[in-house]
Amino acid sequence: MLVKKLSKFIVGLDYEDIPKTAINKLKICFLDFLGVSKRGFNEKTVQILLKSLEEMEPNKLNINNDFSDNNRSSIIGKGYSNVYNAGFINGVSAHCLDLDDGHRFAQIHPGTIIFPTALAISEKNDINGKKFLESIICGYEIAIVLGTLVNPYHRDQGFHTTGTIGTFASGATASKLLGLSMEKTINVLGLCGTLSSGLLESNHQGTMGKQLHAGKTVYNGILSGYLAKNEFTGSETIVDGNEGFLKAMVIKKFEDMNYSAIQNYINSYLENSLGKFHIKEVYLKKYPFCRHLHSSIDSIINIKDKHDFNMEDTIKITIKTYKIATEHDNFNPKNKEELKQSLPYAVAMSCFKGNDMSNLENYNNYNYDTYDLETIKSILNKISIEESEEFTKLTPNYRPSNVIIETDKNNYEVYVELPKGEPENPFTKKDILKKFKSLNPDFNLNKLKPINELESINIRNFMKSFNHN
């Protein structure tokens, strides 16, 4: 049974089993998560969440940097709360900027789920760095192994993998930190399966619902961990049973398989996948747009870097890309959430000379301080988006985009197979520190140095220093 095999991995993993390359990647992911979450705390989405939680539970949120017996877990940005509220809030903060890490095969944003879970429980229970690292590796492994198992069919059925599979990842992280037995870890994952949720329609509509998925996933994983710790039971067959996750939420792939066939498939899959430390395959993001838009953004920027021409001379901009990317074809986004999902707007904004597409100030309050509205509209009118069947067949191994700019005098063309930040085209630690500073210009980067020795530090003390201005 799948849940049993995953639980065996979670319970059995020791720090000494983890390769150095995985630990190094984890530290970069943690650094990236902290920078994104700290800035994300200021977003309207998070402030609405804080107001709502305070309204439901007056005086339960403590955002004056006061640590107490009842409020031990950091709200990144400012303050403390209980374990589940802190995890919930930090999950939303990490996801709301569309700058969080991801995995292109699993189609999930794992760090936005796993780090909030690990921090909330580690701070509450005063857990050391090694145990913290173990739990995060467990979370990433479960997220990526399960996400890759179910996708692309799960995503194509309308589910947001960060919200669904992310629940299992959060539960795995919580189980490891709580030191649960094999039986209780099985119960955690069983509960996670029945709590998993998240529909992509909230994403397509440009709402805050997508961001809610991340926070609620963390909440559900933590809840499942503590419930199972206290003898609450969950189904061992929640994933591969006749009415489980695969049959209900990955229909196209598994609907014609009987239980025995599913078991044979899963056994073969896990033998080749589980325990490979897939965190090494995670990508990091530079632009606050949906990842499916990044190859096209990189293409435009590459053309601008290589050729000197005026955008006013442009006759036509053709974007040839894969199917999922072409579906982000909103030419009239009505708010910042819709803007982040708009391929034509991402390309139009990339066309401006000297524009830094990683600068969040360009998108704040959805205004045009940086851009001339008439010029934006002029560029949009020249954009054509086409699906390339060849490119679609290349996914998910690649996320290709070919951009062609036609002018009065010349045509300029650039093909990008994978956007910057993928493991094949990675960011350095220096790049991520630069990203951190651009998001949080007043932050003292010296406070981040303990991350280099993460396995040796006290997580609670580190977060007290990090959160104290």
PDB file of N, CA and C in Angstrom, residues 136-199:
ATOM      1  N   ILE A 136      12.060  18.464   6.644  1.00  0.00           N
ATOM      2  CA  ILE A 136      11.900  19.174   5.373  1.00  0.00           C
ATOM      3  C   ILE A 136      12.216  18.253   4.200  1.00  0.00           C
ATOM      4  N   ILE A 137      13.269  17.461   4.331  1.00  0.00           N
ATOM      5  CA  ILE A 137      13.590  16.488   3.284  1.00  0.00           C
ATOM      6  C   ILE A 137      12.431  15.515   3.096  1.00  0.00           C
ATOM      7  N   CYS A 138      11.840  15.057   4.198  1.00  0.00           N
ATOM      8  CA  CYS A 138      10.666  14.175   4.109  1.00  0.00           C
ATOM      9  C   CYS A 138       9.533  14.861   3.353  1.00  0.00           C
ATOM     10  N   GLY A 139       9.267  16.101   3.700  1.00  0.00           N
ATOM     11  CA  GLY A 139       8.181  16.830   3.059  1.00  0.00           C
ATOM     12  C   GLY A 139       8.384  16.993   1.568  1.00  0.00           C
ATOM     13  N   TYR A 140       9.594  17.415   1.173  1.00  0.00           N
ATOM     14  CA  TYR A 140       9.874  17.583  -0.254  1.00  0.00           C
ATOM     15  C   TYR A 140       9.768  16.250  -0.999  1.00  0.00           C
ATOM     16  N   GLU A 141      10.274  15.183  -0.388  1.00  0.00           N
ATOM     17  CA  GLU A 141      10.250  13.882  -1.061  1.00  0.00           C
ATOM     18  C   GLU A 141       8.823  13.402  -1.295  1.00  0.00           C
ATOM     19  N   ILE A 142       7.981  13.513  -0.282  1.00  0.00           N
ATOM     20  CA  ILE A 142       6.590  13.082  -0.420  1.00  0.00           C
ATOM     21  C   ILE A 142       5.864  13.966  -1.430  1.00  0.00           C
ATOM     22  N   ALA A 143       6.095  15.271  -1.371  1.00  0.00           N
ATOM     23  CA  ALA A 143       5.449  16.197  -2.311  1.00  0.00           C
ATOM     24  C   ALA A 143       5.780  15.854  -3.755  1.00  0.00           C
ATOM     25  N   ILE A 144       7.045  15.629  -4.020  1.00  0.00           N
ATOM     26  CA  ILE A 144       7.487  15.435  -5.401  1.00  0.00           C
ATOM     27  C   ILE A 144       7.169  14.029  -5.901  1.00  0.00           C
ATOM     28  N   VAL A 145       7.343  13.022  -5.051  1.00  0.00           N
ATOM     29  CA  VAL A 145       7.018  11.647  -5.453  1.00  0.00           C
ATOM     30  C   VAL A 145       5.530  11.513  -5.756  1.00  0.00           C
ATOM     31  N   LEU A 146       4.683  12.018  -4.882  1.00  0.00           N
ATOM     32  CA  LEU A 146       3.238  11.931  -5.110  1.00  0.00           C
ATOM     33  C   LEU A 146       2.796  12.834  -6.265  1.00  0.00           C
ATOM     34  N   GLY A 147       3.341  14.040  -6.317  1.00  0.00           N
ATOM     35  CA  GLY A 147       2.966  14.964  -7.382  1.00  0.00           C
ATOM     36  C   GLY A 147       3.307  14.427  -8.761  1.00  0.00           C
ATOM     37  N   THR A 148       4.468  13.810  -8.877  1.00  0.00           N
ATOM     38  CA  THR A 148       4.879  13.236 -10.156  1.00  0.00           C
ATOM     39  C   THR A 148       4.040  12.009 -10.502  1.00  0.00           C
ATOM     40  N   LEU A 149       3.635  11.253  -9.493  1.00  0.00           N
ATOM     41  CA  LEU A 149       2.771  10.087  -9.708  1.00  0.00           C
ATOM     42  C   LEU A 149       1.442  10.483 -10.342  1.00  0.00           C
ATOM     43  N   VAL A 150       0.848  11.565  -9.884  1.00  0.00           N
ATOM     44  CA  VAL A 150      -0.526  11.893 -10.301  1.00  0.00           C
ATOM     45  C   VAL A 150      -0.605  12.856 -11.481  1.00  0.00           C
ATOM     46  N   ASN A 151       0.462  13.567 -11.771  1.00  0.00           N
ATOM     47  CA  ASN A 151       0.409  14.572 -12.841  1.00  0.00           C
ATOM     48  C   ASN A 151       1.010  14.067 -14.145  1.00  0.00           C
ATOM     49  N   PRO A 152       0.553  14.609 -15.280  1.00  0.00           N
ATOM     50  CA  PRO A 152      -0.277  15.816 -15.451  1.00  0.00           C
ATOM     51  C   PRO A 152      -1.783  15.596 -15.352  1.00  0.00           C
ATOM     52  N   TYR A 153      -2.204  14.343 -15.173  1.00  0.00           N
ATOM     53  CA  TYR A 153      -3.642  14.029 -15.201  1.00  0.00           C
ATOM     54  C   TYR A 153      -4.411  14.738 -14.089  1.00  0.00           C
ATOM     55  N   HIS A 154      -3.832  14.792 -12.915  1.00  0.00           N
ATOM     56  CA  HIS A 154      -4.477  15.425 -11.760  1.00  0.00           C
ATOM     57  C   HIS A 154      -4.701  16.912 -12.028  1.00  0.00           C
ATOM     58  N   ARG A 155      -3.666  17.562 -12.533  1.00  0.00           N
ATOM     59  CA  ARG A 155      -3.775  18.981 -12.874  1.00  0.00           C
ATOM     60  C   ARG A 155      -4.790  19.194 -14.003  1.00  0.00           C
ATOM     61  N   ASP A 156      -4.763  18.317 -15.000  1.00  0.00           N
ATOM     62  CA  ASP A 156      -5.675  18.454 -16.135  1.00  0.00           C
ATOM     63  C   ASP A 156      -7.127  18.185 -15.752  1.00  0.00           C
ATOM     64  N   GLN A 157      -7.331  17.549 -14.602  1.00  0.00           N
ATOM     65  CA  GLN A 157      -8.686  17.318 -14.101  1.00  0.00           C
ATOM     66  C   GLN A 157      -9.197  18.516 -13.305  1.00  0.00           C
ATOM     67  N   GLY A 158      -8.341  19.529 -13.143  1.00  0.00           N
ATOM     68  CA  GLY A 158      -8.778  20.766 -12.501  1.00  0.00           C
ATOM     69  C   GLY A 158      -8.298  20.968 -11.087  1.00  0.00           C
ATOM     70  N   PHE A 159      -7.347  20.142 -10.634  1.00  0.00           N
ATOM     71  CA  PHE A 159      -6.881  20.251  -9.253  1.00  0.00           C
ATOM     72  C   PHE A 159      -5.567  21.028  -9.162  1.00  0.00           C
ATOM     73  N   HIS A 160      -5.446  21.797  -8.093  1.00  0.00           N
ATOM     74  CA  HIS A 160      -4.234  22.562  -7.796  1.00  0.00           C
ATOM     75  C   HIS A 160      -3.365  21.703  -6.887  1.00  0.00           C
ATOM     76  N   THR A 161      -2.284  21.165  -7.431  1.00  0.00           N
ATOM     77  CA  THR A 161      -1.470  20.173  -6.726  1.00  0.00           C
ATOM     78  C   THR A 161      -0.903  20.706  -5.419  1.00  0.00           C
ATOM     79  N   THR A 162      -0.595  21.982  -5.368  1.00  0.00           N
ATOM     80  CA  THR A 162      -0.081  22.566  -4.123  1.00  0.00           C
ATOM     81  C   THR A 162      -1.095  22.408  -2.997  1.00  0.00           C
ATOM     82  N   GLY A 163      -2.367  22.526  -3.314  1.00  0.00           N
ATOM     83  CA  GLY A 163      -3.405  22.367  -2.306  1.00  0.00           C
ATOM     84  C   GLY A 163      -3.722  20.929  -1.978  1.00  0.00           C
ATOM     85  N   THR A 164      -3.624  20.036  -2.957  1.00  0.00           N
ATOM     86  CA  THR A 164      -4.016  18.639  -2.748  1.00  0.00           C
ATOM     87  C   THR A 164      -2.844  17.794  -2.249  1.00  0.00           C
ATOM     88  N   ILE A 165      -1.861  17.588  -3.093  1.00  0.00           N
ATOM     89  CA  ILE A 165      -0.682  16.807  -2.701  1.00  0.00           C
ATOM     90  C   ILE A 165       0.094  17.515  -1.595  1.00  0.00           C
ATOM     91  N   GLY A 166       0.028  18.839  -1.590  1.00  0.00           N
ATOM     92  CA  GLY A 166       0.707  19.594  -0.537  1.00  0.00           C
ATOM     93  C   GLY A 166       0.273  19.205   0.859  1.00  0.00           C
ATOM     94  N   THR A 167      -0.976  18.769   1.007  1.00  0.00           N
ATOM     95  CA  THR A 167      -1.463  18.347   2.323  1.00  0.00           C
ATOM     96  C   THR A 167      -0.676  17.147   2.828  1.00  0.00           C
ATOM     97  N   PHE A 168      -0.396  16.192   1.941  1.00  0.00           N
ATOM     98  CA  PHE A 168       0.422  15.032   2.320  1.00  0.00           C
ATOM     99  C   PHE A 168       1.836  15.472   2.711  1.00  0.00           C
ATOM    100  N   ALA A 169       2.387  16.434   1.976  1.00  0.00           N
ATOM    101  CA  ALA A 169       3.738  16.918   2.267  1.00  0.00           C
ATOM    102  C   ALA A 169       3.799  17.579   3.635  1.00  0.00           C
ATOM    103  N   SER A 170       2.791  18.382   3.942  1.00  0.00           N
ATOM    104  CA  SER A 170       2.726  19.014   5.259  1.00  0.00           C
ATOM    105  C   SER A 170       2.587  17.962   6.350  1.00  0.00           C
ATOM    106  N   GLY A 171       1.726  16.981   6.113  1.00  0.00           N
ATOM    107  CA  GLY A 171       1.542  15.907   7.094  1.00  0.00           C
ATOM    108  C   GLY A 171       2.803  15.103   7.319  1.00  0.00           C
ATOM    109  N   ALA A 172       3.549  14.841   6.241  1.00  0.00           N
ATOM    110  CA  ALA A 172       4.811  14.108   6.365  1.00  0.00           C
ATOM    111  C   ALA A 172       5.808  14.889   7.211  1.00  0.00           C
ATOM    112  N   THR A 173       5.886  16.195   6.964  1.00  0.00           N
ATOM    113  CA  THR A 173       6.778  17.071   7.732  1.00  0.00           C
ATOM    114  C   THR A 173       6.393  17.078   9.201  1.00  0.00           C
ATOM    115  N   ALA A 174       5.104  17.215   9.466  1.00  0.00           N
ATOM    116  CA  ALA A 174       4.609  17.226  10.848  1.00  0.00           C
ATOM    117  C   ALA A 174       4.888  15.904  11.541  1.00  0.00           C
ATOM    118  N   SER A 175       4.667  14.796  10.856  1.00  0.00           N
ATOM    119  CA  SER A 175       4.887  13.469  11.439  1.00  0.00           C
ATOM    120  C   SER A 175       6.325  13.297  11.896  1.00  0.00           C
ATOM    121  N   LYS A 176       7.254  13.721  11.035  1.00  0.00           N
ATOM    122  CA  LYS A 176       8.670  13.564  11.369  1.00  0.00           C
ATOM    123  C   LYS A 176       9.040  14.406  12.580  1.00  0.00           C
ATOM    124  N   LEU A 177       8.549  15.632  12.636  1.00  0.00           N
ATOM    125  CA  LEU A 177       8.882  16.520  13.753  1.00  0.00           C
ATOM    126  C   LEU A 177       8.252  16.061  15.059  1.00  0.00           C
ATOM    127  N   LEU A 178       7.083  15.460  14.976  1.00  0.00           N
ATOM    128  CA  LEU A 178       6.399  14.981  16.181  1.00  0.00           C
ATOM    129  C   LEU A 178       6.897  13.613  16.619  1.00  0.00           C
ATOM    130  N   GLY A 179       7.803  13.016  15.836  1.00  0.00           N
ATOM    131  CA  GLY A 179       8.391  11.728  16.196  1.00  0.00           C
ATOM    132  C   GLY A 179       7.382  10.599  16.246  1.00  0.00           C
ATOM    133  N   LEU A 180       6.455  10.584  15.311  1.00  0.00           N
ATOM    134  CA  LEU A 180       5.373   9.607  15.359  1.00  0.00           C
ATOM    135  C   LEU A 180       5.828   8.222  14.908  1.00  0.00           C
ATOM    136  N   SER A 181       5.156   7.216  15.431  1.00  0.00           N
ATOM    137  CA  SER A 181       5.415   5.831  15.063  1.00  0.00           C
ATOM    138  C   SER A 181       4.935   5.561  13.644  1.00  0.00           C
ATOM    139  N   MET A 182       5.271   4.390  13.138  1.00  0.00           N
ATOM    140  CA  MET A 182       4.813   3.985  11.810  1.00  0.00           C
ATOM    141  C   MET A 182       3.286   4.019  11.739  1.00  0.00           C
ATOM    142  N   GLU A 183       2.628   3.454  12.714  1.00  0.00           N
ATOM    143  CA  GLU A 183       1.165   3.396  12.715  1.00  0.00           C
ATOM    144  C   GLU A 183       0.560   4.794  12.717  1.00  0.00           C
ATOM    145  N   LYS A 184       1.104   5.675  13.529  1.00  0.00           N
ATOM    146  CA  LYS A 184       0.546   7.027  13.611  1.00  0.00           C
ATOM    147  C   LYS A 184       0.861   7.846  12.359  1.00  0.00           C
ATOM    148  N   THR A 185       2.013   7.597  11.751  1.00  0.00           N
ATOM    149  CA  THR A 185       2.340   8.286  10.506  1.00  0.00           C
ATOM    150  C   THR A 185       1.385   7.867   9.393  1.00  0.00           C
ATOM    151  N   ILE A 186       1.047   6.593   9.349  1.00  0.00           N
ATOM    152  CA  ILE A 186       0.031   6.112   8.400  1.00  0.00           C
ATOM    153  C   ILE A 186      -1.283   6.848   8.625  1.00  0.00           C
ATOM    154  N   ASN A 187      -1.657   7.017   9.882  1.00  0.00           N
ATOM    155  CA  ASN A 187      -2.897   7.733  10.195  1.00  0.00           C
ATOM    156  C   ASN A 187      -2.836   9.192   9.750  1.00  0.00           C
ATOM    157  N   VAL A 188      -1.676   9.819   9.917  1.00  0.00           N
ATOM    158  CA  VAL A 188      -1.519  11.213   9.471  1.00  0.00           C
ATOM    159  C   VAL A 188      -1.792  11.323   7.974  1.00  0.00           C
ATOM    160  N   LEU A 189      -1.123  10.491   7.188  1.00  0.00           N
ATOM    161  CA  LEU A 189      -1.290  10.562   5.737  1.00  0.00           C
ATOM    162  C   LEU A 189      -2.708  10.188   5.324  1.00  0.00           C
ATOM    163  N   GLY A 190      -3.317   9.261   6.060  1.00  0.00           N
ATOM    164  CA  GLY A 190      -4.710   8.921   5.790  1.00  0.00           C
ATOM    165  C   GLY A 190      -5.639  10.097   6.005  1.00  0.00           C
ATOM    166  N   LEU A 191      -5.393  10.854   7.055  1.00  0.00           N
ATOM    167  CA  LEU A 191      -6.196  12.054   7.320  1.00  0.00           C
ATOM    168  C   LEU A 191      -5.911  13.143   6.286  1.00  0.00           C
ATOM    169  N   CYS A 192      -4.647  13.276   5.910  1.00  0.00           N
ATOM    170  CA  CYS A 192      -4.286  14.283   4.901  1.00  0.00           C
ATOM    171  C   CYS A 192      -5.026  14.032   3.592  1.00  0.00           C
ATOM    172  N   GLY A 193      -5.147  12.767   3.224  1.00  0.00           N
ATOM    173  CA  GLY A 193      -5.812  12.437   1.973  1.00  0.00           C
ATOM    174  C   GLY A 193      -7.252  12.886   1.931  1.00  0.00           C
ATOM    175  N   THR A 194      -7.942  12.732   3.050  1.00  0.00           N
ATOM    176  CA  THR A 194      -9.358  13.110   3.059  1.00  0.00           C
ATOM    177  C   THR A 194      -9.556  14.611   3.257  1.00  0.00           C
ATOM    178  N   LEU A 195      -8.505  15.323   3.665  1.00  0.00           N
ATOM    179  CA  LEU A 195      -8.573  16.777   3.831  1.00  0.00           C
ATOM    180  C   LEU A 195      -8.043  17.534   2.614  1.00  0.00           C
ATOM    181  N   SER A 196      -7.406  16.842   1.692  1.00  0.00           N
ATOM    182  CA  SER A 196      -6.751  17.522   0.568  1.00  0.00           C
ATOM    183  C   SER A 196      -7.775  18.173  -0.353  1.00  0.00           C
ATOM    184  N   SER A 197      -7.451  19.383  -0.798  1.00  0.00           N
ATOM    185  CA  SER A 197      -8.372  20.118  -1.674  1.00  0.00           C
ATOM    186  C   SER A 197      -7.633  21.239  -2.392  1.00  0.00           C
ATOM    187  N   GLY A 198      -8.280  21.775  -3.414  1.00  0.00           N
ATOM    188  CA  GLY A 198      -7.727  22.902  -4.163  1.00  0.00           C
ATOM    189  C   GLY A 198      -8.072  22.800  -5.632  1.00  0.00           C
ATOM    190  N   LEU A 199      -8.873  23.727  -6.131  1.00  0.00           N
ATOM    191  CA  LEU A 199      -9.333  23.714  -7.516  1.00  0.00           C
ATOM    192  C   LEU A 199      -8.687  24.844  -8.314  1.00  0.00           C
TER     193      LEU A 199
END
